[in-house]
mmCIF file with all atom_site columns, C-alpha atoms and ligand atoms in Angstrom:
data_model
loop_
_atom_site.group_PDB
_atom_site.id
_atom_site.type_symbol
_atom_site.label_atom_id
_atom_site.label_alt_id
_atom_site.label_comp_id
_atom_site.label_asym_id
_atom_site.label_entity_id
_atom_site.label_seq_id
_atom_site.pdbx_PDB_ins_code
_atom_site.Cartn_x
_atom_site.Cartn_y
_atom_site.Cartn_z
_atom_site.occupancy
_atom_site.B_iso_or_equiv
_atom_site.pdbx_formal_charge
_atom_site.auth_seq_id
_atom_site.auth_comp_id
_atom_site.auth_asym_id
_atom_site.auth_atom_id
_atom_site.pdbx_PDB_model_num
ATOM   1   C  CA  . UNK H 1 1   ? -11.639 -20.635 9.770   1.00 63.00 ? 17  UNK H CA  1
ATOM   2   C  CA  . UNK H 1 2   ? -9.013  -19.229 11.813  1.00 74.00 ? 18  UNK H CA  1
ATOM   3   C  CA  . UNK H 1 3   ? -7.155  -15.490 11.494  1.00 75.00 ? 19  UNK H CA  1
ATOM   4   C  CA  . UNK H 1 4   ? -3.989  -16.072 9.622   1.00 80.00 ? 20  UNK H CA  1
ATOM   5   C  CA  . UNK H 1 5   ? -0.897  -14.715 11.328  1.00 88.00 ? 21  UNK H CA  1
ATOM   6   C  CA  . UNK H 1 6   ? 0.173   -11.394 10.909  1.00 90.00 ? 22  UNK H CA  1
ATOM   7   C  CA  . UNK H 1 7   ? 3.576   -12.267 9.029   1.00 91.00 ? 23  UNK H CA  1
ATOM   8   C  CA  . UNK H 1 8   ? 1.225   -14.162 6.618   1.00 92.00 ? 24  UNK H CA  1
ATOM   9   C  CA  . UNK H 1 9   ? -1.117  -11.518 6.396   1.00 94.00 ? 25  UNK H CA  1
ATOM   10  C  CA  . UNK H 1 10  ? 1.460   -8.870  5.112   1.00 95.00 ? 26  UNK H CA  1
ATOM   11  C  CA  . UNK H 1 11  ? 3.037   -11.049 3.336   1.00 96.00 ? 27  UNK H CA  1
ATOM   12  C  CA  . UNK H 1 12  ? 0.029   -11.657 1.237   1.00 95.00 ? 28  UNK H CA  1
ATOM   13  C  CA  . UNK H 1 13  ? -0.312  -8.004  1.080   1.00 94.00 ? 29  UNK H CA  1
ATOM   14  C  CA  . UNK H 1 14  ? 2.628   -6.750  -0.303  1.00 96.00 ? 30  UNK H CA  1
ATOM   15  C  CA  . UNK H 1 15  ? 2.732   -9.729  -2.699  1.00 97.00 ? 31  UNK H CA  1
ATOM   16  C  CA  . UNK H 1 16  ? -0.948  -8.334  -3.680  1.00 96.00 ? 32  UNK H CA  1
ATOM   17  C  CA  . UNK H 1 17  ? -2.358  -11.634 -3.013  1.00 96.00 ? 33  UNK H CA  1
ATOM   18  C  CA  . UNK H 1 18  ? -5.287  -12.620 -1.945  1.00 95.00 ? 34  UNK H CA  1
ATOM   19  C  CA  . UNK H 1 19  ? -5.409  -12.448 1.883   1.00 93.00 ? 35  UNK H CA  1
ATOM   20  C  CA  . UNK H 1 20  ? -6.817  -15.899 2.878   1.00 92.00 ? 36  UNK H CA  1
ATOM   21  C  CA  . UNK H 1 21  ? -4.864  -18.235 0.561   1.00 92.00 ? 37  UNK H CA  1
ATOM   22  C  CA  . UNK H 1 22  ? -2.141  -15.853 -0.494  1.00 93.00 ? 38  UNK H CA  1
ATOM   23  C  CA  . UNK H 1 23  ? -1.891  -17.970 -3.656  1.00 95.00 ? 39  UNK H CA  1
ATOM   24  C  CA  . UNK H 1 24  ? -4.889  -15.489 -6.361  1.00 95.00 ? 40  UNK H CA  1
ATOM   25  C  CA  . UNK H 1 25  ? -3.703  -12.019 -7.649  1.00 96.00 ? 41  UNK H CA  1
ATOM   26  C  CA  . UNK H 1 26  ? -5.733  -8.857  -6.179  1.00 95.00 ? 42  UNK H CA  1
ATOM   27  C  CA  . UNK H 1 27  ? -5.941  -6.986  -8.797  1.00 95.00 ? 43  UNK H CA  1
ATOM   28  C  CA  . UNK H 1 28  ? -6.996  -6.787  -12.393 1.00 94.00 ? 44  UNK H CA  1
ATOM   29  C  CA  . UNK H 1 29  ? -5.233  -3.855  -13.740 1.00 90.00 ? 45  UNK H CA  1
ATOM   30  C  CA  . UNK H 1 30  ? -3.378  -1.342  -11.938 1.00 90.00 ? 46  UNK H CA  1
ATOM   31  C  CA  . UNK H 1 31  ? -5.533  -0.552  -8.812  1.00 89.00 ? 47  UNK H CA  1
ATOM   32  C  CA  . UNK H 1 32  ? -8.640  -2.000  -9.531  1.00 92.00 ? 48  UNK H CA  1
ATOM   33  C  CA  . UNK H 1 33  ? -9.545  -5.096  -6.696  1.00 93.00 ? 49  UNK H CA  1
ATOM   34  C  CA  . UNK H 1 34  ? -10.820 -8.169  -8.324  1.00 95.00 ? 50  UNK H CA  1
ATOM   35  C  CA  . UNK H 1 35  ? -14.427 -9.583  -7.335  1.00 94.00 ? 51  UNK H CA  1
ATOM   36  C  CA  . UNK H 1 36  ? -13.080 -12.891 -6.135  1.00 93.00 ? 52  UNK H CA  1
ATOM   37  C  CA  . UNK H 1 37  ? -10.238 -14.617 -5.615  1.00 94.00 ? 53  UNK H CA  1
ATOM   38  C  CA  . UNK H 1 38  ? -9.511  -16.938 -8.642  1.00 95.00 ? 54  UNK H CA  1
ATOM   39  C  CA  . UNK H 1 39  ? -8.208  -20.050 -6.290  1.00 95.00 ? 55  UNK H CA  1
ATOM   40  C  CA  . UNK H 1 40  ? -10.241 -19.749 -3.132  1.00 93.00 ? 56  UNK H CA  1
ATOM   41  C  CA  . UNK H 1 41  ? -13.355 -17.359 -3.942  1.00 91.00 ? 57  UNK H CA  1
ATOM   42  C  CA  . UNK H 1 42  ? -13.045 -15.142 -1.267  1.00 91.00 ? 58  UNK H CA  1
ATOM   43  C  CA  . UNK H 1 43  ? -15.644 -12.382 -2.013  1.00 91.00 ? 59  UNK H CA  1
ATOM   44  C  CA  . UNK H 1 44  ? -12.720 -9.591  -2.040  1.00 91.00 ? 60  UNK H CA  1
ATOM   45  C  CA  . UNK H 1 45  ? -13.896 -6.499  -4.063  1.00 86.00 ? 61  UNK H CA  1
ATOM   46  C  CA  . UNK H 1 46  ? -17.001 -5.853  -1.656  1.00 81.00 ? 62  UNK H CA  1
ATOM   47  C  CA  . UNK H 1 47  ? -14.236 -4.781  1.292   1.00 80.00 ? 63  UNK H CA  1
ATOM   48  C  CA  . UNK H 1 48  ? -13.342 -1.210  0.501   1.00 81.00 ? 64  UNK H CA  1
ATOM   49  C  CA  . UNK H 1 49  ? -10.018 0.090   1.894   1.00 85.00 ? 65  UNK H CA  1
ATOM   50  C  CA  . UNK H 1 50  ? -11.181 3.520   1.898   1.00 86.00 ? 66  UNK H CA  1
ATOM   51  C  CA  . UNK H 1 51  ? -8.357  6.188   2.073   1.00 90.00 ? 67  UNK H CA  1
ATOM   52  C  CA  . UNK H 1 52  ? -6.176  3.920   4.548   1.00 89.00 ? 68  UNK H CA  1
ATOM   53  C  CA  . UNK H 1 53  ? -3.912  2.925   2.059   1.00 92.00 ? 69  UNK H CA  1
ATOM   54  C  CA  . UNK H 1 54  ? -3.240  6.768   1.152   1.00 91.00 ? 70  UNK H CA  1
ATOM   55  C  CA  . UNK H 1 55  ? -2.669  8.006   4.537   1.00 92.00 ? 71  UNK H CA  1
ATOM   56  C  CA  . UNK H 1 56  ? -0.468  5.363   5.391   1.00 90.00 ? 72  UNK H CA  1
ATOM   57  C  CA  . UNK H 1 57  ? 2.013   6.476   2.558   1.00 93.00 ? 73  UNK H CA  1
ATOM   58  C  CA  . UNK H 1 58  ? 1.198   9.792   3.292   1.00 92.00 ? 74  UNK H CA  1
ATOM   59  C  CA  . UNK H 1 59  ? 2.605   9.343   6.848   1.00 93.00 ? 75  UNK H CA  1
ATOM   60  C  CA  . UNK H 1 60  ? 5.425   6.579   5.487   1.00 93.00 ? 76  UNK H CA  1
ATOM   61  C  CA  . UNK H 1 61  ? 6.642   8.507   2.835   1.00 93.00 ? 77  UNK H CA  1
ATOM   62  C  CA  . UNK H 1 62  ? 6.080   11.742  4.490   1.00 92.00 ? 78  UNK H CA  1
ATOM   63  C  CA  . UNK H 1 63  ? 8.557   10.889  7.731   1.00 95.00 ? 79  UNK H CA  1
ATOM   64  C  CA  . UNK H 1 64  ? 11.260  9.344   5.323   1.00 95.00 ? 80  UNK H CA  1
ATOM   65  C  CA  . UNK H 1 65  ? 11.663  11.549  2.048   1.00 94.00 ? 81  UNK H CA  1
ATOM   66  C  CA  . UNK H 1 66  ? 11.426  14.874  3.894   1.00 92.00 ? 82  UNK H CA  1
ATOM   67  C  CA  . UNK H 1 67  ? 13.586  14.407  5.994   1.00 95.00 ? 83  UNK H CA  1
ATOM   68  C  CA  . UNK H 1 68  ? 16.025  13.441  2.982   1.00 95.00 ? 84  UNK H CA  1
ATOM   69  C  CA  . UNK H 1 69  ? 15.443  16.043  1.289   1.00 93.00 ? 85  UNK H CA  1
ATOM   70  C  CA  . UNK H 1 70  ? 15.595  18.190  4.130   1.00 93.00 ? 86  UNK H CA  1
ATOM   71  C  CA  . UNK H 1 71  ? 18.944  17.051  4.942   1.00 95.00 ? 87  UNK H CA  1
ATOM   72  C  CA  . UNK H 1 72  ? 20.112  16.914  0.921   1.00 95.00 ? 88  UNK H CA  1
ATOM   73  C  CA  . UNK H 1 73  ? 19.541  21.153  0.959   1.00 93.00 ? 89  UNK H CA  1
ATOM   74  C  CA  . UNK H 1 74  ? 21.053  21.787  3.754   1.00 94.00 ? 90  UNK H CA  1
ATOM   75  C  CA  . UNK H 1 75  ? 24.146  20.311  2.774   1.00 96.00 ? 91  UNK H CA  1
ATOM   76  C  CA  . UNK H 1 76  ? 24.188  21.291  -1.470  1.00 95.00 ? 92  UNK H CA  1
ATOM   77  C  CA  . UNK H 1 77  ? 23.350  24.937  -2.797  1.00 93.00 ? 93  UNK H CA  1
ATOM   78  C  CA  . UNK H 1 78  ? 20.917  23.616  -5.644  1.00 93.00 ? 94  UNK H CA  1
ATOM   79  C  CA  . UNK H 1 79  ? 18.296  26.111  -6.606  1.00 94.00 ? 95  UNK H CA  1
ATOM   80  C  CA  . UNK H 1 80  ? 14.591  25.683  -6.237  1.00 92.00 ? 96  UNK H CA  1
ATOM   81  C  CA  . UNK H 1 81  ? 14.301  24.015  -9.695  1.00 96.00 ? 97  UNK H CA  1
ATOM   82  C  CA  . UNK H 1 82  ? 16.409  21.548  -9.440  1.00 95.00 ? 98  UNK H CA  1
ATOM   83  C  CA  . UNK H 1 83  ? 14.936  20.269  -5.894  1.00 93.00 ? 99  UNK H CA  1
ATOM   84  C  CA  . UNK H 1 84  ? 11.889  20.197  -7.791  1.00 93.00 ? 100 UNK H CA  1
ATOM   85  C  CA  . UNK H 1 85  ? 12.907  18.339  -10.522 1.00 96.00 ? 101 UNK H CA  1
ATOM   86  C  CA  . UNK H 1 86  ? 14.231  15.554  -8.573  1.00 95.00 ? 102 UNK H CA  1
ATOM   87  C  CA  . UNK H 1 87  ? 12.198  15.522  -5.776  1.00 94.00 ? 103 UNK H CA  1
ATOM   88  C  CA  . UNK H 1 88  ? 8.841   15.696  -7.219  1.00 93.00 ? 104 UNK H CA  1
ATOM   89  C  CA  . UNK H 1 89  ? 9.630   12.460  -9.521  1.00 96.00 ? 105 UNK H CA  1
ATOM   90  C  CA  . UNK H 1 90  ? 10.994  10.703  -6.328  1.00 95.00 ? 106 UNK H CA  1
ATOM   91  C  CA  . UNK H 1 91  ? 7.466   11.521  -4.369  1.00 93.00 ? 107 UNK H CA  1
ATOM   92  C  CA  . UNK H 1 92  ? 5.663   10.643  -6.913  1.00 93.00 ? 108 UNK H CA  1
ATOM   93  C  CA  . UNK H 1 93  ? 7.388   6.596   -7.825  1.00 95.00 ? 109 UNK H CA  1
ATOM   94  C  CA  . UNK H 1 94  ? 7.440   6.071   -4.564  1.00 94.00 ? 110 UNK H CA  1
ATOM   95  C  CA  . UNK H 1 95  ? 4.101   6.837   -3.964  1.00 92.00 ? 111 UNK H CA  1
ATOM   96  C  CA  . UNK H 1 96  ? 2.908   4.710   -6.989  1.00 92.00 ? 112 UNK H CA  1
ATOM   97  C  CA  . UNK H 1 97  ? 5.227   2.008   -6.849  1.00 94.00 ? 113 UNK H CA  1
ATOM   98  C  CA  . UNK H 1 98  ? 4.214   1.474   -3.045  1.00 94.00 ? 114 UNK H CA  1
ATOM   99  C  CA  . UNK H 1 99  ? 0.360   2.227   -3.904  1.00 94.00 ? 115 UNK H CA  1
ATOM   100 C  CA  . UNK H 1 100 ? -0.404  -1.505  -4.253  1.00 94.00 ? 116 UNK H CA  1
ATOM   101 C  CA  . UNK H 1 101 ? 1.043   -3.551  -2.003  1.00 95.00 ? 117 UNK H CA  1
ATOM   102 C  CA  . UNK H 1 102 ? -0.086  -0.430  0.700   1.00 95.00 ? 118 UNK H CA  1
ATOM   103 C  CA  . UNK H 1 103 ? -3.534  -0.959  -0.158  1.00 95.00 ? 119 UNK H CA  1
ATOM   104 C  CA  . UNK H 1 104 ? -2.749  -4.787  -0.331  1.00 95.00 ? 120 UNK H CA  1
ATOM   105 C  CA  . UNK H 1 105 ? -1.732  -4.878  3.553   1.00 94.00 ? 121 UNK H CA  1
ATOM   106 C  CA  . UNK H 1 106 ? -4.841  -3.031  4.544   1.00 94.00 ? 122 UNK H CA  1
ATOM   107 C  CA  . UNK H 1 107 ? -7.054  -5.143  2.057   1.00 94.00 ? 123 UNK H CA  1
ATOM   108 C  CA  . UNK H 1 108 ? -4.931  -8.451  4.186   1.00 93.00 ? 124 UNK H CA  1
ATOM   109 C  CA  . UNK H 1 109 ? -5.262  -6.580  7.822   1.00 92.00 ? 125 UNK H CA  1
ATOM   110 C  CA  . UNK H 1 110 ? -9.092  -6.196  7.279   1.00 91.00 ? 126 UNK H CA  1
ATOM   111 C  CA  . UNK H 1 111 ? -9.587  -9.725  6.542   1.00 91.00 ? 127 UNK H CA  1
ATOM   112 C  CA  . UNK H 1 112 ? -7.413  -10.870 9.443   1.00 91.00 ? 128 UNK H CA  1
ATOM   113 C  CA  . UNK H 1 113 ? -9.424  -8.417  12.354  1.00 88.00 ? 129 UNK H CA  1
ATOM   114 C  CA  . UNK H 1 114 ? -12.378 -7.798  10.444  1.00 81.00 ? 130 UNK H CA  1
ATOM   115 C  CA  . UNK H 1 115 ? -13.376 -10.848 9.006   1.00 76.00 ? 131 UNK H CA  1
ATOM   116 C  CA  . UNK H 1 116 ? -17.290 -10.269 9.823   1.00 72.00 ? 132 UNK H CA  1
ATOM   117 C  CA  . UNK H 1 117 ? -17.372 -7.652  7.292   1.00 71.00 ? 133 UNK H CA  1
ATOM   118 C  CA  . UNK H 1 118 ? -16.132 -10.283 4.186   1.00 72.00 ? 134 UNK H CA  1
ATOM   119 C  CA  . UNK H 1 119 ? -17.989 -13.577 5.665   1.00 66.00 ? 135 UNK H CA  1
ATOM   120 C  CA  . UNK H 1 120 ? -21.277 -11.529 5.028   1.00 60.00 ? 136 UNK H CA  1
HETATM 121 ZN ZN1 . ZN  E 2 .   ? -7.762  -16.724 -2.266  1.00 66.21 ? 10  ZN  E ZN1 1
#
């Protein structure tokens, strides 16, 4: 079988589909990878992503709200609180809202340059 293109490959990955027919969910539940694909049986919960998915929206998120917020208190006199208040829920919905289709793209990139490690 041949590697998928890359567009297809993300796109399967931020859809949190399955990487080699983008057609079965990844997950059951919020985070948790299923076993196999449901349409094509790819063996999909033996591939760990590791940490990549974290470090990628550490970096992401990291070198785009920042610098927002950054900007945002240099330009209003809020206090310390209030920063807080609205920055720490902003962090933390992007982070989860972007959790899963992050871990999705490296779940889709492994099985498009690592394939030896799920035909095994
Ligand atoms: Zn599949």
């Amino acid at each position: 079988m041949t590697t998928p293109a890359l567009p297809s490959l993300l796109r399967a990955g931020l859809r949190c589909r399955c990487p080699r027919c983008g057609e079965g969910a990844l997950y059951t539940g919020f985070m948790r990878v299923v076993d196999h694909c449901s349409v094509c049986g790819l063996e999909i919960a033996r591939n760990d992503s590791g940490d990549g998915p974290a470090v990628f929206l550490i970096f992401i998120l990291g070198f785009t709200i920042v610098p927002v917020a950054l900007l945002v208190s240099l330009r209003v006199d809020w206090p310390l609180w209030l920063h807080v208040l609205i920055w720490g829920p902003v962090i933390m919905g992007a982070t989860v809202g972007m959790l899963r289709p992050a871990k999705g793209v490296t779940i889709a990139l492994q099985y498009g340059y690592r394939r030896d490690e799920f035909d095994t």
